[in-house]
Coordinates of C-alpha atoms and ligand atoms in Angstrom, one line a residue:
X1 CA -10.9 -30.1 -27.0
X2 CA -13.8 -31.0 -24.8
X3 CA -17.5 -31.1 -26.7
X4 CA -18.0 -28.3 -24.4
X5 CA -15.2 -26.0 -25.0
X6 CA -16.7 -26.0 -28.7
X7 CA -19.8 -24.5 -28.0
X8 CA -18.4 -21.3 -26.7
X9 CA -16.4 -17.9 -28.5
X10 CA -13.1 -17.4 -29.4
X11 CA -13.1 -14.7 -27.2
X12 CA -14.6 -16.6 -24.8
X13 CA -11.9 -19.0 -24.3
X14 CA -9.3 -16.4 -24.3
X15 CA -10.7 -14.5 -21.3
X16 CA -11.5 -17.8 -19.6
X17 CA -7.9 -18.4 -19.9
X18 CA -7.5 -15.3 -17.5
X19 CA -9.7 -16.9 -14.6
X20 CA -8.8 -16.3 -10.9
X21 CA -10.9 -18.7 -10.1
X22 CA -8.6 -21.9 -9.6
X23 CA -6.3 -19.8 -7.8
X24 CA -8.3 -17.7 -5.5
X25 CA -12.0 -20.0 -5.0
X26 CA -9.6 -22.6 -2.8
X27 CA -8.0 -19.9 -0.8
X28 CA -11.4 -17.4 0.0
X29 CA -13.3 -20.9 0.8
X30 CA -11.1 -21.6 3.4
X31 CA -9.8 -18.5 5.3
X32 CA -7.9 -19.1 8.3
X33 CA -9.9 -18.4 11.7
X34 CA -8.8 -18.6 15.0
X35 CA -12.0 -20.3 16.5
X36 CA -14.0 -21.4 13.7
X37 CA -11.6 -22.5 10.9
X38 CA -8.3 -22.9 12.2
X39 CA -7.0 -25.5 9.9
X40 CA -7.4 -22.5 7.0
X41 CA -5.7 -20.6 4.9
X42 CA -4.2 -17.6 6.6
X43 CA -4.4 -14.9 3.7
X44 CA -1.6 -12.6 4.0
X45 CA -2.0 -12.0 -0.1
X46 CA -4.8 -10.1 -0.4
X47 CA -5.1 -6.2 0.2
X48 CA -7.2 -5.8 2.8
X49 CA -7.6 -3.5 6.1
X50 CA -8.7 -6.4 8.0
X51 CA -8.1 -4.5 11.3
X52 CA -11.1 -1.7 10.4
X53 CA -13.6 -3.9 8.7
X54 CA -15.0 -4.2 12.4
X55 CA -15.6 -0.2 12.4
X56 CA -17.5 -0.2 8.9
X57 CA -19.7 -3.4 10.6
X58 CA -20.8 -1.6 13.1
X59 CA -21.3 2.1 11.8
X60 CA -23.8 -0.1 9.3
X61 CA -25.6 -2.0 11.5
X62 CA -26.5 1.3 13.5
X63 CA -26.7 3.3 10.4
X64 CA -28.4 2.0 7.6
X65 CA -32.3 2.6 7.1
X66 CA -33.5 1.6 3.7
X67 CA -36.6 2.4 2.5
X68 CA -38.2 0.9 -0.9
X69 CA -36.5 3.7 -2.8
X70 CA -33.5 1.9 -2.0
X71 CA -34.3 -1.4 -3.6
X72 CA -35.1 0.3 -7.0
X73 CA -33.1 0.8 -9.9
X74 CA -32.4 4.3 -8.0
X75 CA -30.8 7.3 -10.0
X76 CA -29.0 5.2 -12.1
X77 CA -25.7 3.6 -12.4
X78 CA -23.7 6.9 -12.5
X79 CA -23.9 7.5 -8.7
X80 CA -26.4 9.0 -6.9
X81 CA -26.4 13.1 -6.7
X82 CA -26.2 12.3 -2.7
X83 CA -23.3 10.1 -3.3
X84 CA -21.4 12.8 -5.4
X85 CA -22.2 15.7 -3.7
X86 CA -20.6 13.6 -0.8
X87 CA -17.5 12.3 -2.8
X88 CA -16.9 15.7 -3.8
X89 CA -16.7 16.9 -0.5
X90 CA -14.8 14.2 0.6
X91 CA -12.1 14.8 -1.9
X92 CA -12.4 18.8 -1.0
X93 CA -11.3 18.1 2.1
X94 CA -8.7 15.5 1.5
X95 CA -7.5 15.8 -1.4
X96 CA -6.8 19.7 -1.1
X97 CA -7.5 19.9 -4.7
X98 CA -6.2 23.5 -6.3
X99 CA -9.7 23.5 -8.1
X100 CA -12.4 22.8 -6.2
X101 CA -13.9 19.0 -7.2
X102 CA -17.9 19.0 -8.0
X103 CA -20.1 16.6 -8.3
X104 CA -20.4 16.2 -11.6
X105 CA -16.7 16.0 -12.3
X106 CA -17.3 12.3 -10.7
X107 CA -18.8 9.0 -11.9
X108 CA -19.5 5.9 -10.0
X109 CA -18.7 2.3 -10.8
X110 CA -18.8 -1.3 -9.0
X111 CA -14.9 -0.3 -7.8
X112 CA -11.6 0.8 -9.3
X113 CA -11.2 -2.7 -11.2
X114 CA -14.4 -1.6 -13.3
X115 CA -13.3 2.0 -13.6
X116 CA -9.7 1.0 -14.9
X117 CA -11.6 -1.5 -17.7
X118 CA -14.3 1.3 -18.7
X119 CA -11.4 4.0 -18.6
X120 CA -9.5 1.3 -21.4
X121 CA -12.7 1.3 -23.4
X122 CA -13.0 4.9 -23.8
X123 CA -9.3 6.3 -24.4
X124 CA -7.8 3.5 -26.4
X125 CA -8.5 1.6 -29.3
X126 CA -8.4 -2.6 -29.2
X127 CA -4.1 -2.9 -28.7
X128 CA -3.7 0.4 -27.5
X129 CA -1.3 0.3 -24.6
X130 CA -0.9 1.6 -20.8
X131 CA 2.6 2.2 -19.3
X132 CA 3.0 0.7 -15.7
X133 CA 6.1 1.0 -13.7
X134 CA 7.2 -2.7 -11.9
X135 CA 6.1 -4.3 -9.9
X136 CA 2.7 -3.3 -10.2
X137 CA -0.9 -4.0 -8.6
X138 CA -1.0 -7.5 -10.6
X139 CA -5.2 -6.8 -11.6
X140 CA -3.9 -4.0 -13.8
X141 CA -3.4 -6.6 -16.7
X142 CA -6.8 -8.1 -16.4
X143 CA -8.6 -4.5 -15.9
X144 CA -7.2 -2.9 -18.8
X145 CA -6.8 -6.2 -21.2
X146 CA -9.6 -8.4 -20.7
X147 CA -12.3 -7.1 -22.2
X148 CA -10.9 -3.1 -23.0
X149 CA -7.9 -5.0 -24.7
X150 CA -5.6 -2.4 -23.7
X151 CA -1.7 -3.8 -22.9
X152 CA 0.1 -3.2 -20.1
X153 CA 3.8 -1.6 -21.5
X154 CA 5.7 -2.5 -18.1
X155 CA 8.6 0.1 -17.8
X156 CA 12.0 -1.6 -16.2
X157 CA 13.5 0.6 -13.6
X158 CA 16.7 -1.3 -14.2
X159 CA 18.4 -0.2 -11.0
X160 CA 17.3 3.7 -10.7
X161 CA 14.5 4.4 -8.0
X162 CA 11.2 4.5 -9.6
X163 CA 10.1 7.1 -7.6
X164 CA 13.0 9.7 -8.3
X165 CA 12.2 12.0 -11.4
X166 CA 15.2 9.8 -13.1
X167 CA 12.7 7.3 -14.1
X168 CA 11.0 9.5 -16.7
X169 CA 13.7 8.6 -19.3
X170 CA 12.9 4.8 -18.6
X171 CA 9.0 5.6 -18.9
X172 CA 10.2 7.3 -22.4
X173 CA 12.4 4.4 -24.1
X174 CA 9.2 2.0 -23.0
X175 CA 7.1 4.1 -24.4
X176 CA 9.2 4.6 -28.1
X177 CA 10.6 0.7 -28.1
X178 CA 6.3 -0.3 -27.3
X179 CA 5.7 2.0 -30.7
X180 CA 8.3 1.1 -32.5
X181 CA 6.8 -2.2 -32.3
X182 CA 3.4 -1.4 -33.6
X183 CA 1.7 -0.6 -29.6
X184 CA 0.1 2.8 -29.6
X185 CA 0.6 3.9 -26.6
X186 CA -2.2 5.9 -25.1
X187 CA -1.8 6.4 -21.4
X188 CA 0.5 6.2 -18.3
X189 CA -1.2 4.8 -14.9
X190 CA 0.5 6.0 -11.7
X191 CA -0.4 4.4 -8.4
X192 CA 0.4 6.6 -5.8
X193 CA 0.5 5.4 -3.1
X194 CA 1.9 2.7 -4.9
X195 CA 1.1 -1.1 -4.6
X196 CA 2.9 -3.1 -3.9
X197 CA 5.8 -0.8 -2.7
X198 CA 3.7 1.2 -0.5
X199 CA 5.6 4.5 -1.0
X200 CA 4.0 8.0 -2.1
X201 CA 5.8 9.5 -5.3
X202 CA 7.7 13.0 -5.0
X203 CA 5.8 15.9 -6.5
X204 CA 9.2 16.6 -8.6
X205 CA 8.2 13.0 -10.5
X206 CA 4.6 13.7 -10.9
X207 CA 5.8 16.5 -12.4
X208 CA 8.2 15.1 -14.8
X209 CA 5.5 12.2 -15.4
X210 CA 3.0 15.0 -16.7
X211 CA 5.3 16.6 -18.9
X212 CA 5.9 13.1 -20.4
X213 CA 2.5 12.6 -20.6
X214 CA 1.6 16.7 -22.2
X215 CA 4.7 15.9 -25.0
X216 CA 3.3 12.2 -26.0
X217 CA -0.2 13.0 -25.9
X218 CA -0.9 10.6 -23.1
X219 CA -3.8 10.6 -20.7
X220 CA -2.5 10.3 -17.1
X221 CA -4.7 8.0 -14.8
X222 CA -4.0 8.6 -11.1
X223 CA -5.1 5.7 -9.0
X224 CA -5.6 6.9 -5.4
X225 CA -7.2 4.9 -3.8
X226 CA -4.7 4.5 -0.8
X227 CA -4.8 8.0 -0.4
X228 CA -5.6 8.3 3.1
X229 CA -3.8 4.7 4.3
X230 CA -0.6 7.1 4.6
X231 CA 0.9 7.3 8.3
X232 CA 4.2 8.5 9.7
X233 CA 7.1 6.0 9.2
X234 CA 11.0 7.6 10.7
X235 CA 12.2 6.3 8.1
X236 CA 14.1 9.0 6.0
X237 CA 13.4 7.6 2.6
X238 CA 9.1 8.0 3.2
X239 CA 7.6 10.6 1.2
X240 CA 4.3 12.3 2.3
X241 CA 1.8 11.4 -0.2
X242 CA 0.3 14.1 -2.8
X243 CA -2.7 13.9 -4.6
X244 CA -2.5 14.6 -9.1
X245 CA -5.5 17.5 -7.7
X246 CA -3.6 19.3 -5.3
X247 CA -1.4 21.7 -6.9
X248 CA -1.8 23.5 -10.5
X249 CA -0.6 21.1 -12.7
X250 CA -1.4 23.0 -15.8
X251 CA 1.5 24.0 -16.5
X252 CA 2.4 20.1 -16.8
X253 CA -0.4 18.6 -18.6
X254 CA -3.7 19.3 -20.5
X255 CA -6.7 18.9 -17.5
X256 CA -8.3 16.6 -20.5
X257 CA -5.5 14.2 -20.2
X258 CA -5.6 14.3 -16.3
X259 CA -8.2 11.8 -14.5
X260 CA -7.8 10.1 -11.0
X261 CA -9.4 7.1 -9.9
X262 CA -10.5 6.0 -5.8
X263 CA -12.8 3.8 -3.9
X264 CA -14.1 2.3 -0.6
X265 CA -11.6 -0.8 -0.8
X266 CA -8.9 0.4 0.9
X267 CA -9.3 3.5 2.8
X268 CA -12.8 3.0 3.9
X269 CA -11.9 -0.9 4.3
X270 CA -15.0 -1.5 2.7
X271 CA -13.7 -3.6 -0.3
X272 CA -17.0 -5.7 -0.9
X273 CA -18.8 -2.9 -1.3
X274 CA -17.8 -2.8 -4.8
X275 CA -17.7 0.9 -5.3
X276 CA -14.9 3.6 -6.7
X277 CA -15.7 6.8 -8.8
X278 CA -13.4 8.4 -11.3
X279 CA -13.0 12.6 -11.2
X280 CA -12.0 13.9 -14.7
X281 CA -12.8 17.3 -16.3
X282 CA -12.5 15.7 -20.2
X283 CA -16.5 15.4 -20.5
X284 CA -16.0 12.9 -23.9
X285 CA -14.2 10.6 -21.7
X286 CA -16.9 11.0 -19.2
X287 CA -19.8 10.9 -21.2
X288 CA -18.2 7.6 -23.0
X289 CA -17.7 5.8 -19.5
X290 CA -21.4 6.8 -18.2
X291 CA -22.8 5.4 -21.5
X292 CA -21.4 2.0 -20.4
X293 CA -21.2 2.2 -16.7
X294 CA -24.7 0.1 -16.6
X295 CA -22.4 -3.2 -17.3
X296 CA -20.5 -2.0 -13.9
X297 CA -23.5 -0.8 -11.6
X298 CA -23.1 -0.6 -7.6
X299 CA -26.5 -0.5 -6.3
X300 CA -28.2 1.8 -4.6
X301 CA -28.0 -0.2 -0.9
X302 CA -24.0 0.3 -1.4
X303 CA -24.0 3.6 -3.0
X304 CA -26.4 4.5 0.2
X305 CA -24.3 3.5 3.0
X306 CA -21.2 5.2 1.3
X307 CA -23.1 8.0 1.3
X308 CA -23.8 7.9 4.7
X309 CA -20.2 7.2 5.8
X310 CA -18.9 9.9 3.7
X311 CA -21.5 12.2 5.4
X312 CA -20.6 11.3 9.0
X313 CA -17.5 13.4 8.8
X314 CA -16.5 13.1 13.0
X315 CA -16.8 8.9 12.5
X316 CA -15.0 9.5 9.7
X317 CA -12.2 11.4 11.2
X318 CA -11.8 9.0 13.6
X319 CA -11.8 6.4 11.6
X320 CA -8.7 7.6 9.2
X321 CA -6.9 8.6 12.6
X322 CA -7.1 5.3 13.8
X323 CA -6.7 3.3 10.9
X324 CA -3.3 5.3 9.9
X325 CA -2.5 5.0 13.6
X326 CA -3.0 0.8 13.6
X327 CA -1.2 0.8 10.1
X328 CA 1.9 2.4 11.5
X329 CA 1.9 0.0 14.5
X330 CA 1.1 -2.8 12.2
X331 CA 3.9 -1.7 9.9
X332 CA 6.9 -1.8 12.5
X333 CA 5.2 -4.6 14.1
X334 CA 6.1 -6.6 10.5
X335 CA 9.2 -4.7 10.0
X336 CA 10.6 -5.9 13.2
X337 CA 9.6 -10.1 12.5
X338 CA 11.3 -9.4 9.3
X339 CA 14.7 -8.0 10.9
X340 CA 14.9 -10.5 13.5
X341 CA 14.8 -13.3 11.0
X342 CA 17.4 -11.3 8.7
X343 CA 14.2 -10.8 5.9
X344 CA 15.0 -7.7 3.3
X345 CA 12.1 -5.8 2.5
X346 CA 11.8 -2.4 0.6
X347 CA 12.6 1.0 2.1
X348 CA 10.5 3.6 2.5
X349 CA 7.1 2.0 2.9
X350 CA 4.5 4.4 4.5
X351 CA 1.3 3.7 2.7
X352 CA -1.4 0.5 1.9
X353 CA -1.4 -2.6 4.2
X354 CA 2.0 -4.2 2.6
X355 CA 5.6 -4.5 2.8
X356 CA 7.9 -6.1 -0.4
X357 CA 9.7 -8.5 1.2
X358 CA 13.2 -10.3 -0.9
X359 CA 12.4 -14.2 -0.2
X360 CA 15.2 -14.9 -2.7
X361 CA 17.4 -16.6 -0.1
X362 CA 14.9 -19.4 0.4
X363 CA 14.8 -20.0 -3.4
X364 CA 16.1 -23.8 -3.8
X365 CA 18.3 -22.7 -7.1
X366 CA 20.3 -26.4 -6.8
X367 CA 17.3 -28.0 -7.6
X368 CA 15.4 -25.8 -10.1
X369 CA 18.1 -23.4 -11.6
X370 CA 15.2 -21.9 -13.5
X371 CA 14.3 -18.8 -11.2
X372 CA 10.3 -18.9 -11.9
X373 CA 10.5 -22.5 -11.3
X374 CA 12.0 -21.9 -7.7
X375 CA 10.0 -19.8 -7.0
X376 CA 6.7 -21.9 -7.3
X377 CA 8.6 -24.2 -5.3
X378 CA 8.5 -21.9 -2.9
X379 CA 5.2 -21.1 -3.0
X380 CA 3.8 -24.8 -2.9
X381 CA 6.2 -25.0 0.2
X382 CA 3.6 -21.8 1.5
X383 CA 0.5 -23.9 0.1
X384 CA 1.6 -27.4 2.0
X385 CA 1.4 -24.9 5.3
X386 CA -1.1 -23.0 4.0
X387 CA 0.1 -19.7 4.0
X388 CA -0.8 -17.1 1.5
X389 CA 1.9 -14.4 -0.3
X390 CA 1.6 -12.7 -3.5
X391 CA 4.5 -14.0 -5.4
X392 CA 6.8 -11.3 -7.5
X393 CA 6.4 -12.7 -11.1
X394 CA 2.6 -11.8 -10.7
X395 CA 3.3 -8.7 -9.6
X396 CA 5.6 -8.3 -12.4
X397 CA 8.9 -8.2 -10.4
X398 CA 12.4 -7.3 -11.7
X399 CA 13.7 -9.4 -9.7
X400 CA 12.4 -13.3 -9.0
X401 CA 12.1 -13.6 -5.3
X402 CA 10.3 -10.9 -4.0
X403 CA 6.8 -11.3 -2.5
X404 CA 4.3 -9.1 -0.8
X405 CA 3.0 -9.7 2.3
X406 CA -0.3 -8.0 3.7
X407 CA 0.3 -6.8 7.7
X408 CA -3.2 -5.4 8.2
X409 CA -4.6 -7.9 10.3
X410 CA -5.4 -8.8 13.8
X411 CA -2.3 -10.2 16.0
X412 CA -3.1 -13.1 15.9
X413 CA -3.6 -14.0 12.4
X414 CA -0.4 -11.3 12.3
X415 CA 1.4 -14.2 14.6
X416 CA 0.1 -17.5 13.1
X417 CA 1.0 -15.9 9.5
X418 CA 4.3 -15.6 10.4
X419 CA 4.8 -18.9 12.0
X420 CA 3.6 -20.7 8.8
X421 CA 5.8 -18.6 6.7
X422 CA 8.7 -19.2 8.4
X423 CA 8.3 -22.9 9.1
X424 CA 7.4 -23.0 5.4
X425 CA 11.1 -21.3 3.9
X426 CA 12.8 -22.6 6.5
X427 CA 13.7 -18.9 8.5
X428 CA 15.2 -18.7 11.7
X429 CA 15.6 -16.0 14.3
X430 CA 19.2 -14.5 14.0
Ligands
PLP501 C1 -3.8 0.0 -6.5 C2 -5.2 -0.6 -6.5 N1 -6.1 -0.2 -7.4 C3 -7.3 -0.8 -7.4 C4 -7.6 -1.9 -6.6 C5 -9.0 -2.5 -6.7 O1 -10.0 -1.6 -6.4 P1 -11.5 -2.0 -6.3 O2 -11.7 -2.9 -5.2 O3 -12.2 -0.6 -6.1 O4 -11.9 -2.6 -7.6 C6 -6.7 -2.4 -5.7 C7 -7.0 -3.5 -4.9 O5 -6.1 -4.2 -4.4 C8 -5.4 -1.7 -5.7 O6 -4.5 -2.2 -4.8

């Protein structure tokens, strides 16, 4: 132990043991750019729309007046009344929510990855657990364990589709195996539209999920934050997304145990503006996350220019229309590399920025027959040509292999992406 590693908590170690920041701070330093930085990393790992970041750029620069309200403390961290009263009309007209969202049903934080943690904090005890289909959105861990210390309870799928109503069983055996091992479970996270698959869930499933949740007591956190990255994809497995608000689920599950999460990251390709909101009707859960939400406070420059964007509803049409329409063509675009070079991916894709791609072919097995093993071999074969993937195992994949691969982007990176990837496994065209 260092003299230094001595001078700081317990818990202090532990959570520096989580850090991204070996992994990611030599990858964001260094981003591939066509003209200024073309010896860089191309990034085809993290979720971004990198194709509308240009639209947001430009609505701000002609949009945004501040005045010296906006560089106080403002109303709070909560989220302005503005910023609601926008949010809830937003959702109103998205969303098509059964009951109709207000303002105050809503409460603002520095983006989903906050929300998730202060959500943690206030429904579960220290060791309380979450249940998370796999592969999942790998951040999940940190959000609910680092600091809320609530544990992920992955659920196997073990060959059934996730997505079909089938899977409830598997959710249920995770859930009584995670008890019978001393893990109170205490909530169930759907993401839908799901990451890393990129497919909607059936409302028969919701369903089923609910009823899961109403018979075990479990809250049900819906994170939507892709809601509106959903475009028309022929093929026949796709599933139109539908929002946890949109029909009456009462029947299903308590509307105390019912709370749904969403953001600027992904739809509004505004990810560094650091702002999400979560709607929930239970007002103890509420009440518990605002008397924290200072430790996750989006100021009141960002929570003002998402309140103008939400307010501009004709940009805003336009905006979805063409950011679904340049996600579809994106989407085939990728599909099509992948077929020519004989690349599996995962049916029934027709949400987010991603595909699920089975690299397992390129796994060198001869000379590391242990599969987690091969697979970093793979990936430092991606790092020597620097090209970026999310790799399965941190995605919690069933099957070692699998990596997702982010297609929102500009041709060119598109292009110079794939070239690196393939000259790094060794693909050719068939
Ligand atoms: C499913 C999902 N939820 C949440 C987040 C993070 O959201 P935020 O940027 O609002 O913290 C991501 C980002 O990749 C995501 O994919």
């Amino acid at each position: 132990m260092s003299g230094m590693e001595g001078t700081i908590s317990e818990r202090g170690r532990a959570i520096a043991q989580t850090s991204l920041k070996a992994r990611l701070q030599p990858l964001l330093s260094d981003l591939y750019d066509a003209r200024d930085n073309p010896g860089g990393i191309v990034d085809m790992g993290t979720a971004e729309n990198h194709i509308m970041t240009k639209d947001v750029s430009d609505f701000a620069n002609r949009k945004i007046r501040t005045s010296s309200k906006t560089f106080t403390y403002g109303e709070g961290p909560w989220g302005s009344k503005r910023l609601r009263i926008a949010m809830a009309d937003h959702m109103n007209k998205y969303f098509h929510p059964v009951s109709t969202v207000q303002p105050e049903d809503l409460v603002f934080a520095n983006g989903i990855t906050s929300l998730c943690e202060l959500f943690g904090y206030a429904m579960g005890e220290e060791g309380d657990g979450i249940l998370i289909s796999r592969p999942c959105y790998q951040a999940f861990i940190a959000d609910f364990g680092a600091k809320a210390k609530i544990k992920c309870v992955f659920v196997p799928s073990d060959g059934i589709d996730q997505f079909s109503a089938e899977i409830v069983e598997a959710y249920e055996t995770a859930l009584l195996r995670a008890r019978a091992e001393g893990t109170n479970v205490r909530a169930l996270l759907l993401c839908n539209p799901h990451n890393p698959l990129g497919r909607c869930y059936p409302l028969e499933t919701i369903k089923a999920l609910m009823q899961l949740c109403q018979k075990h007591r479990l809250h049900l956190l819906s994170d939507e934050v892709y809601a509106l990255s959903v475009f028309d994809n022929s093929d026949p497995a796709a599933v139109q997304f539908t929002s946890v608000l949109s029909f009456d689920s009462t029947p299903y599950i308590s509307p105390n145990y019912l709370h749904v999460v969403y953001g600027f990251s992904k739809d509004f390709a505004a990810g560094g503006l650091r702002l999400g909101c979560i709607y929930s009707r239970n007002t103890a859960l509420m009440d518990t996350i605002s008397a924290i939400t200072q430790f996750s406070w989006s100021g009141p420059l960002n929570q003002l220019f998402a309140a103008e964007m939400l307010e501009d509803t004709e940009w805003l049409d336009e905006f979805f229309t063409k950011s679904q329409s340049v996600l579809k063509e994106r989407n085939e675009k990728c599909r099509t590399v992948l077929e020519e070079y004989g690349i599996e991916y995962a049916h029934g894709a027709n949400a987010g920025f991603f595909l699920w791609i089975n690299l397992r072919p390129y796994l060198d097995l001869s000379t590391h027959p242990d599969e987690k093993q091969a697979e970093n071999a793979l990936v430092a074969k991606m790092e020597k040509e620097k090209i970026y993937l999310t790799q399965g195992t941190l995605l919690q994949t069933e099957q070692i292999g699998w990596f997702r691969i982010i297609y929102a982007q500009e041709d060119e990176v598109l292009e110079e992406g794939f070239r690196r990837l393939f000259l790094a496994i060794g693909a050719e065209k068939i």
